[in-house]
PDB file of C-alpha atoms in Angstrom:
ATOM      1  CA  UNK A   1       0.000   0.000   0.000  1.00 61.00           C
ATOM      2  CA  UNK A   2       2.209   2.753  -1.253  1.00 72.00           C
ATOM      3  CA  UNK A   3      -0.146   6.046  -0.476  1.00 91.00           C
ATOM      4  CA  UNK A   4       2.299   9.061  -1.099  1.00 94.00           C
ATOM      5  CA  UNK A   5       5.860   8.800  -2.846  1.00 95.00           C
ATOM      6  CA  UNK A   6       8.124  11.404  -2.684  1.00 96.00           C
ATOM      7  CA  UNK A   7      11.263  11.323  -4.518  1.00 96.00           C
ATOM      8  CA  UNK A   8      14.364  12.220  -3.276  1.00 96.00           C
ATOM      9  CA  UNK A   9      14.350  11.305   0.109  1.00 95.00           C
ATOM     10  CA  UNK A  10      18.012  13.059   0.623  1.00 96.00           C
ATOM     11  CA  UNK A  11      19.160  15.859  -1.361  1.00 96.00           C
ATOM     12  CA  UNK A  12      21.959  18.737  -0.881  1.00 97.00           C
ATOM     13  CA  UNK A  13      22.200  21.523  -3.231  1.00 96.00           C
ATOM     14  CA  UNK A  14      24.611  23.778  -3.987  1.00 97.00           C
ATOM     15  CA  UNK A  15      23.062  27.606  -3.965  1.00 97.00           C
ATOM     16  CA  UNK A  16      21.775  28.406  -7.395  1.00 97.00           C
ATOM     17  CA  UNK A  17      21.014  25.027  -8.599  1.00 97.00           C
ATOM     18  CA  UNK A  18      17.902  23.800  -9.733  1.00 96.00           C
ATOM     19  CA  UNK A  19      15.907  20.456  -8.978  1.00 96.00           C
ATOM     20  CA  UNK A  20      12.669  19.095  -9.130  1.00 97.00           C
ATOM     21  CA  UNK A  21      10.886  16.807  -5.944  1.00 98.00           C
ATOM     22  CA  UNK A  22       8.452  14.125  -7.594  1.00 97.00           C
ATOM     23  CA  UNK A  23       5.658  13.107  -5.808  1.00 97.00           C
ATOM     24  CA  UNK A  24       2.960  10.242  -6.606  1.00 97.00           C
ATOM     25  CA  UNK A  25      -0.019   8.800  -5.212  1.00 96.00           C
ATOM     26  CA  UNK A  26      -2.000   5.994  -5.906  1.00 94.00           C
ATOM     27  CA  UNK A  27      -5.079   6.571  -3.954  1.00 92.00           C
ATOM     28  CA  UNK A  28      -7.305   8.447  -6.565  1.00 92.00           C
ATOM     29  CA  UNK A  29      -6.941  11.693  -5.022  1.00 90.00           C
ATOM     30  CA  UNK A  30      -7.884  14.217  -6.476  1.00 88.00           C
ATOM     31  CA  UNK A  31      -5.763  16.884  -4.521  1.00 89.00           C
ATOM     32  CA  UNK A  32      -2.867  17.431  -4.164  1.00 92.00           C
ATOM     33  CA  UNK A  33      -0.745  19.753  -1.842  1.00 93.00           C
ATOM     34  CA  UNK A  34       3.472  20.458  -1.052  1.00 96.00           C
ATOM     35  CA  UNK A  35       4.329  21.749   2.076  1.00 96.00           C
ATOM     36  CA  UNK A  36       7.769  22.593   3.881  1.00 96.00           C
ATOM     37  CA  UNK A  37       8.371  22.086   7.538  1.00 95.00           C
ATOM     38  CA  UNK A  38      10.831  24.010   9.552  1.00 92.00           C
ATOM     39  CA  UNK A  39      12.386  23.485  13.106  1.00 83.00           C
ATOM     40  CA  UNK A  40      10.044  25.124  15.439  1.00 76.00           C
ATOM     41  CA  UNK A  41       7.329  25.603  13.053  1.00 78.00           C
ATOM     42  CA  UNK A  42       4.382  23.456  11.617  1.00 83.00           C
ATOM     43  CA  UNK A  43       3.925  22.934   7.754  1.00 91.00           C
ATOM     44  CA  UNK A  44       3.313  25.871   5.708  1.00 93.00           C
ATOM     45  CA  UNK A  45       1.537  25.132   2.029  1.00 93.00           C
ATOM     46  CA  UNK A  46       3.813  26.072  -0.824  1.00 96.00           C
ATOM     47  CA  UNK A  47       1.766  25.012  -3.722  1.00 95.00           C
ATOM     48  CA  UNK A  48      -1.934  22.894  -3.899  1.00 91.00           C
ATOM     49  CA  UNK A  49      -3.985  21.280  -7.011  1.00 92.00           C
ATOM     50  CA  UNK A  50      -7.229  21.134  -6.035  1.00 87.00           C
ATOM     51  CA  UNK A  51      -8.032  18.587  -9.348  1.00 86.00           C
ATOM     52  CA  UNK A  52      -6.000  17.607 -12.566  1.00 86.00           C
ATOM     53  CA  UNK A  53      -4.709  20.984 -14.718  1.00 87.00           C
ATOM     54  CA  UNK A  54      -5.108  23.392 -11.791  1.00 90.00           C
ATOM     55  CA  UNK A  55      -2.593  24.797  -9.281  1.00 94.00           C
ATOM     56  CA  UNK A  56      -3.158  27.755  -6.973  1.00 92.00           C
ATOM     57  CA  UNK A  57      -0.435  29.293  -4.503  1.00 93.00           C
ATOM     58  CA  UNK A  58      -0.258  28.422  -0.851  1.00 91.00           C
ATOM     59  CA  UNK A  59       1.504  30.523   1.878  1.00 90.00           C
ATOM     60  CA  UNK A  60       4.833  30.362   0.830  1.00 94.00           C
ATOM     61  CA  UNK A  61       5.207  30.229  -3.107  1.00 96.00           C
ATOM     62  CA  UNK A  62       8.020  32.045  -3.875  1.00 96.00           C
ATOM     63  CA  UNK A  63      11.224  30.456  -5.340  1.00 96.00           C
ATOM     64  CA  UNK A  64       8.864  27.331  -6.572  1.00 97.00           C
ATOM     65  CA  UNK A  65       6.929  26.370  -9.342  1.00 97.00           C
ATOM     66  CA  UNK A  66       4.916  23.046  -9.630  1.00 97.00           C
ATOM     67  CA  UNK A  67       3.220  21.412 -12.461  1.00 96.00           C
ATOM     68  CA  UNK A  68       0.237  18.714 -11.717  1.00 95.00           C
ATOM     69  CA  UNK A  69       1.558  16.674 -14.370  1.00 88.00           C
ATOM     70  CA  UNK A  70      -1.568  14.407 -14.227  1.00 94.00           C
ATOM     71  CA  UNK A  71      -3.784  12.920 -11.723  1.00 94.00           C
ATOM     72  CA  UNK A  72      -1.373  11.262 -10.083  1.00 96.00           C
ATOM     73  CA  UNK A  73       1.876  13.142  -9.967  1.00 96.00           C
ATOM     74  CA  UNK A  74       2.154  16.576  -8.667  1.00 97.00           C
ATOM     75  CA  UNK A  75       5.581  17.988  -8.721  1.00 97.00           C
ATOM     76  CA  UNK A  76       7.438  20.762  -6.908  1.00 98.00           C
ATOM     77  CA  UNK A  77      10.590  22.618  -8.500  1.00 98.00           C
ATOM     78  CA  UNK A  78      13.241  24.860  -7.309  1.00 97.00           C
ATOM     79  CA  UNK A  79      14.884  26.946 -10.371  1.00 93.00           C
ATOM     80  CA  UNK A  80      17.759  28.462  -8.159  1.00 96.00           C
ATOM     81  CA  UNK A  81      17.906  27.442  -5.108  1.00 96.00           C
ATOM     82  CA  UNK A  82      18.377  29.325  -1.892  1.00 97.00           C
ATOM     83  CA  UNK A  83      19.868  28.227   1.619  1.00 96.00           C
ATOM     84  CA  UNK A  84      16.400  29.574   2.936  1.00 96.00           C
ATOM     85  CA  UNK A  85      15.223  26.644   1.046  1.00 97.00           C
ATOM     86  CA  UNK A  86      16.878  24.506   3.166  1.00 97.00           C
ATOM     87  CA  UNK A  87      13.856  22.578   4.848  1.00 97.00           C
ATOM     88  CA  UNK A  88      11.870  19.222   4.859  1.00 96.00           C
ATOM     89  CA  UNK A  89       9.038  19.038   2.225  1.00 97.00           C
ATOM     90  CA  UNK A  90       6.088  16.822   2.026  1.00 96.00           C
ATOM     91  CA  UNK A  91       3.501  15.995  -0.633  1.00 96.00           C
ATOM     92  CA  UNK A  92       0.191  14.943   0.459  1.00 93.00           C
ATOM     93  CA  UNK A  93      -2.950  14.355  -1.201  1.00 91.00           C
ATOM     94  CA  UNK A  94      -6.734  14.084  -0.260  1.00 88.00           C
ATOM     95  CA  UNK A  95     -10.449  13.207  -2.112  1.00 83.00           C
ATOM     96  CA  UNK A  96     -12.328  16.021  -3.276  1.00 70.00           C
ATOM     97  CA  UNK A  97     -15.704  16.069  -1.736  1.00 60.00           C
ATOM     98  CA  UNK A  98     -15.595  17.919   1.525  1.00 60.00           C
ATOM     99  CA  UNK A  99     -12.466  18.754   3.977  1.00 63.00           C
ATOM    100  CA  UNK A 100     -13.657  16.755   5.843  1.00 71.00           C
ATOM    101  CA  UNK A 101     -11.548  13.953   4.168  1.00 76.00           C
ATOM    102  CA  UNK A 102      -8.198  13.675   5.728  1.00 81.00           C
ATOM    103  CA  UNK A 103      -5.177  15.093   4.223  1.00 86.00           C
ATOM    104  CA  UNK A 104      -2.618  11.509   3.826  1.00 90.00           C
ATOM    105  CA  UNK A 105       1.089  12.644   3.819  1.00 92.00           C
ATOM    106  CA  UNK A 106       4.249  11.544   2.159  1.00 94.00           C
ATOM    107  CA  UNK A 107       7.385  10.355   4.258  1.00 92.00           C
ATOM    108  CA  UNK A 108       9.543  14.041   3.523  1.00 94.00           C
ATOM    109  CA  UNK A 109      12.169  15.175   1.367  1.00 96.00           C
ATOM    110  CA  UNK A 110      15.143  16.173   3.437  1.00 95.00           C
ATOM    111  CA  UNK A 111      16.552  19.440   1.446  1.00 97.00           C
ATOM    112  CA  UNK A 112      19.705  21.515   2.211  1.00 96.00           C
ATOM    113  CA  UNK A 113      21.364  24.170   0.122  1.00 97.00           C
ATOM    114  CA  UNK A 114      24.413  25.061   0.919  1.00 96.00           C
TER     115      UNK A 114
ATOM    116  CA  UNK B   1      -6.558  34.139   7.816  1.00 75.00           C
ATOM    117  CA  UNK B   2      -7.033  31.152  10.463  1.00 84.00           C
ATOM    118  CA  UNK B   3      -4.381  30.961  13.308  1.00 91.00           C
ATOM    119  CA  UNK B   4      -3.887  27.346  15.156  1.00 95.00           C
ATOM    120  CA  UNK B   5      -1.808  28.212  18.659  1.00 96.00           C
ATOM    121  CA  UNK B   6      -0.162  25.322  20.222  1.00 96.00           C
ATOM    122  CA  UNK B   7       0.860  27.116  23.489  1.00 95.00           C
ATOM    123  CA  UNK B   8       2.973  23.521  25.060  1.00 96.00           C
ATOM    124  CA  UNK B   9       5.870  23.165  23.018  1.00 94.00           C
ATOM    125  CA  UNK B  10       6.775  20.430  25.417  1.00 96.00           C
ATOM    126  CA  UNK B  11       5.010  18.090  27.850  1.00 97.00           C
ATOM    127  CA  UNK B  12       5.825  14.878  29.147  1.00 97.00           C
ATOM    128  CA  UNK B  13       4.327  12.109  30.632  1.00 97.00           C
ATOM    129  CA  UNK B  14       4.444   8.754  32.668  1.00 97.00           C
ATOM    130  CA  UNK B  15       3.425   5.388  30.643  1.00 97.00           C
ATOM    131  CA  UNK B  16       0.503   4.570  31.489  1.00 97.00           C
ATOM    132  CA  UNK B  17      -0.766   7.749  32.293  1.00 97.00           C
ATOM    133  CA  UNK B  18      -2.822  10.502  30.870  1.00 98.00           C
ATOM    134  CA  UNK B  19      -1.961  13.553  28.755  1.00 98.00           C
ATOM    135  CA  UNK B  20      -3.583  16.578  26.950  1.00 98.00           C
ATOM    136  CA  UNK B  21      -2.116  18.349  24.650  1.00 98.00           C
ATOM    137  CA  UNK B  22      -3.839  22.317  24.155  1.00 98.00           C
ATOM    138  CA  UNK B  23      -5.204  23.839  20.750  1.00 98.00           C
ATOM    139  CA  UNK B  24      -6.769  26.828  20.206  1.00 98.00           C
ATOM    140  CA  UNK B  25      -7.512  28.502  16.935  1.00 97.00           C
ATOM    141  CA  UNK B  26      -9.240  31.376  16.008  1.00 95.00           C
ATOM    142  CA  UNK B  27     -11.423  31.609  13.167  1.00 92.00           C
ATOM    143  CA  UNK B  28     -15.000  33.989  11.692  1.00 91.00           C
ATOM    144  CA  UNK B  29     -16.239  30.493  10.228  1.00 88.00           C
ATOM    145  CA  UNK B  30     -18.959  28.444  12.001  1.00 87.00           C
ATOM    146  CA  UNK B  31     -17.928  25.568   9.704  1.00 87.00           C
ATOM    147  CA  UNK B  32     -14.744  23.855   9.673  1.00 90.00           C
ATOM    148  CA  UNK B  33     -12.921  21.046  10.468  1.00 91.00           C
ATOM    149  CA  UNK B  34     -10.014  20.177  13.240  1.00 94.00           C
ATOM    150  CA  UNK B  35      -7.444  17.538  12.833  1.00 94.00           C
ATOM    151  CA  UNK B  36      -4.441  16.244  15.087  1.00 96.00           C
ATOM    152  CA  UNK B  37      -1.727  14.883  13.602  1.00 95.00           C
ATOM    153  CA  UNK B  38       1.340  12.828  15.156  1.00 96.00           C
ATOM    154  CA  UNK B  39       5.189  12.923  13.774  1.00 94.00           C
ATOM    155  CA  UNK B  40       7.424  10.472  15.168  1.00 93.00           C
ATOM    156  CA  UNK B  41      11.111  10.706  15.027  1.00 88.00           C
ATOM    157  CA  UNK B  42      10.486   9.063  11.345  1.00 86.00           C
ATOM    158  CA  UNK B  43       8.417  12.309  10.391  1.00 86.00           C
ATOM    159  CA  UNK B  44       5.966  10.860   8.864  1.00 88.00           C
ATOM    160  CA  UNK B  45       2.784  12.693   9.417  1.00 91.00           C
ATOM    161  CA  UNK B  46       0.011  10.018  10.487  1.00 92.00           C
ATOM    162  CA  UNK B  47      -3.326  11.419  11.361  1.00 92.00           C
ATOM    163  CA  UNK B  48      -4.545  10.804  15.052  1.00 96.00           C
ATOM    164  CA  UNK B  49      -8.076  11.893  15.005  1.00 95.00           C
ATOM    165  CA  UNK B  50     -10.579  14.678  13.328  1.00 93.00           C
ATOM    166  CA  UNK B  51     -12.919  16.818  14.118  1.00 94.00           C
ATOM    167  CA  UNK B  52     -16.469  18.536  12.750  1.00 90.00           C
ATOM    168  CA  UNK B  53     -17.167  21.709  13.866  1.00 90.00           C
ATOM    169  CA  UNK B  54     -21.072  21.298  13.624  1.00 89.00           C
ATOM    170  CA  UNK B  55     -21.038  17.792  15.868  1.00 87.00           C
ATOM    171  CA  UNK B  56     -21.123  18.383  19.424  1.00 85.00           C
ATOM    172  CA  UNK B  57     -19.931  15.046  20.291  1.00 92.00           C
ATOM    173  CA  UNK B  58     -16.077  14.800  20.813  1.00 95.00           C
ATOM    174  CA  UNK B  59     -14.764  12.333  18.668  1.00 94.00           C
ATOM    175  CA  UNK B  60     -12.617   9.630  19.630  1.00 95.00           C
ATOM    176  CA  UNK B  61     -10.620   7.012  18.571  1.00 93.00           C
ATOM    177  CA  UNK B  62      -9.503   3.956  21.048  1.00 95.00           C
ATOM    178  CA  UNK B  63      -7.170   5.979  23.445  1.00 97.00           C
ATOM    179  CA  UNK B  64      -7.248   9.364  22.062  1.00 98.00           C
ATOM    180  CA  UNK B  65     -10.071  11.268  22.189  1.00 97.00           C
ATOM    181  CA  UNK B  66     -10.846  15.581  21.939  1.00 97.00           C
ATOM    182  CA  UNK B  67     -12.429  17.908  23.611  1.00 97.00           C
ATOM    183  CA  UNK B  68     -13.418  20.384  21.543  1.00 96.00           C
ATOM    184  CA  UNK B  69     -15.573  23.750  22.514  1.00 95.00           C
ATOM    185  CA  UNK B  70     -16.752  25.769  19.722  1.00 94.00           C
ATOM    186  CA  UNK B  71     -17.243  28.742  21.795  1.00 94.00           C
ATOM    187  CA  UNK B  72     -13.955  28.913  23.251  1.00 96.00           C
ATOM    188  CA  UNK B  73     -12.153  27.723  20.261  1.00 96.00           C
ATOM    189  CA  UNK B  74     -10.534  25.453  22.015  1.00 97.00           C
ATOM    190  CA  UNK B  75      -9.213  21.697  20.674  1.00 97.00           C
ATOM    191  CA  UNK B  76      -7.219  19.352  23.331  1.00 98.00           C
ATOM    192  CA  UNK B  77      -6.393  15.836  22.569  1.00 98.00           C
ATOM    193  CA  UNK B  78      -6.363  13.405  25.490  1.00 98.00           C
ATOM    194  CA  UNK B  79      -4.286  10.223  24.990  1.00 98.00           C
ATOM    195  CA  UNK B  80      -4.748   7.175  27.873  1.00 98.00           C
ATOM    196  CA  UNK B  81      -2.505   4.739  29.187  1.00 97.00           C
ATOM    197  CA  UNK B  82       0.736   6.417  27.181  1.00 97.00           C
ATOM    198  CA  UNK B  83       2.976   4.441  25.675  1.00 97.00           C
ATOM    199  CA  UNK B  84       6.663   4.642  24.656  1.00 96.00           C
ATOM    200  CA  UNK B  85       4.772   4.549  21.113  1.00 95.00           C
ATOM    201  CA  UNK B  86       2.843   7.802  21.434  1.00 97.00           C
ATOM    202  CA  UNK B  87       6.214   9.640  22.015  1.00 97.00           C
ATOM    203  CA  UNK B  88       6.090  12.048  19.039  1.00 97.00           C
ATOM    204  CA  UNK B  89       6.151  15.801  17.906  1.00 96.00           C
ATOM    205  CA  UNK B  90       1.596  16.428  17.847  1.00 97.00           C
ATOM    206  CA  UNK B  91       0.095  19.326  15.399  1.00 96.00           C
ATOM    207  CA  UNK B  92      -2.710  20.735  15.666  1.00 96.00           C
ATOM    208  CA  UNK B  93      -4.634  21.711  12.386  1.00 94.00           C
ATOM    209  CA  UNK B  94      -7.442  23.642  10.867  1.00 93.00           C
ATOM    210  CA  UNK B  95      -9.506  23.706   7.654  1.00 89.00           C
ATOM    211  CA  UNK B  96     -12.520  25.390   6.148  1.00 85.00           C
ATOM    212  CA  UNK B  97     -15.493  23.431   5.218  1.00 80.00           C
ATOM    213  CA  UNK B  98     -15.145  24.941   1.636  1.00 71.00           C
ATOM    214  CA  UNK B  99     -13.462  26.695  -0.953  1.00 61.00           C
ATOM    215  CA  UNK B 100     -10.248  27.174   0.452  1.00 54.00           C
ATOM    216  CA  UNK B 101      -8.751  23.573   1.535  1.00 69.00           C
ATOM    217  CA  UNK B 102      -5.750  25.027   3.069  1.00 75.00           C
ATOM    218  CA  UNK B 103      -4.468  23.264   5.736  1.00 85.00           C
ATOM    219  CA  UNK B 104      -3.732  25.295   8.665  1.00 90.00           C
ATOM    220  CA  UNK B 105      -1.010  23.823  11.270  1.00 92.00           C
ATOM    221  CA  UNK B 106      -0.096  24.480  14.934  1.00 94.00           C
ATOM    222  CA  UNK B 107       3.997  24.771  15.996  1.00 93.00           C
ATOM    223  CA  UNK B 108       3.389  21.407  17.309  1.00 95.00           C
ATOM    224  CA  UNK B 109       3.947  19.933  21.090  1.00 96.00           C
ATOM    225  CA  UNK B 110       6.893  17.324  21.478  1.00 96.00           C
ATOM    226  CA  UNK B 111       5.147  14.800  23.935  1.00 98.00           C
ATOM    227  CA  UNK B 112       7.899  12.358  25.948  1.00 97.00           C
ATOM    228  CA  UNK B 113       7.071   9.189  27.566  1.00 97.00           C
ATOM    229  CA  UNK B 114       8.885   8.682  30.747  1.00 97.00           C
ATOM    230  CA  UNK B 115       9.157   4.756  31.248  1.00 95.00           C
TER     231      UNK B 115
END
């Protein structure tokens, strides 16, 4: 029962490089959501898709884009990366039909620029 | 813009005993929904139990269970007979019954069974 993949698990940057986190799901969700998570804070939304073809900016977009590259697969990309950037980030997806439906959360991304 | 205040960024507690762990959120919706959510040392976030705003009952789930007051905007979680298991970082969350399905977390409370 896979639920949420995120790929990498482990990544270190260099400041001004670029990569992309991949994230899958195979629970028919039709949302789909990155966050970050720093020390001493919860997780803050970067990016959401509420369905296939639409994305719409959380609370802390810049420096990211993301592309919903189908129904499935929601990815989040860094074009130059930052040491601000340096942070854990989780994908996470959840039914459409009423918040009410949980929010089910990928293992993290561990991400440091140096 | 919802707020979720997790004023314990610590507690501790003896196995077998009972905990709760404070929430309090303020909001101008009457409908919305509360979550907790638990983060081991793996960090994987695992949800613990929800919430409806419009049900009065507390909801519960085997050894956790809420008490949530509308009024007050208040959302504790209880957890009984502790275990070394339940030792993990606990957020709080928010989110609107519609449009926006934002997500709205706490700072968390680190929670440490003492054997």
């Amino acid at each position: 029962n896979a639920g949420v993949t995120q790929t990498p698990k482990f990544q270190v940057l260099k400041t001004g490089q670029s990569m992309t986190l991949q994230c899958a799901q195979d629970m028919n969700h039709n949302s789909m959501y990155w966050y970050r998570q720093d020390p001493g804070m919860g997780l803050r939304l970067i990016y959401y898709s509420a369905s296939e073809g639409t994305t719409d900016k959380g609370e802390v977009p810049n420096g990211y884009n993301v592309s919903r590259l189908n129904k499935r697969e929601f990815s989040l990309r860094l074009e130059s990366a930052a040491p601000s950037q340096t942070s854990v980030y989780f994908c996470a997806s959840s039914r459409w039909g009423g918040n009410y439906n949980p929010i089910y959360f990928g293992e993290g991304s561990w991400l440091t620029v140096v | 813009a919802q707020t979720v205040t997790q004023s314990q960024p610590e507690m501790s507690v003896q196995e077998a005993e009972t905990v709760t762990l404070s929430c309090t959120y303020d909001t101008s919706e009457s409908d919305y929904y509360l979550f907790w959510y638990k983060q081991p040392p793996s960090r994987q976030m695992i949800l613990v139990i929800r919430q409806e705003a419009y049900k009065q009952q507390n909801a519960t789930e085997n050894r956790f269970s809420v008490n949530f007051q509308k009024a007050a905007k208040s959302f504790s979680l209880k957890i009984s007979d502790s275990q070394l298991g339940d030792a993990a970082m606990y957020f709080c969350a928010y989110r609107s019954a519609g449009g926006n399905e934002k997500l709205t977390f706490g700072t968390g409370t680190r929670l440490t069974i003492i054997p």
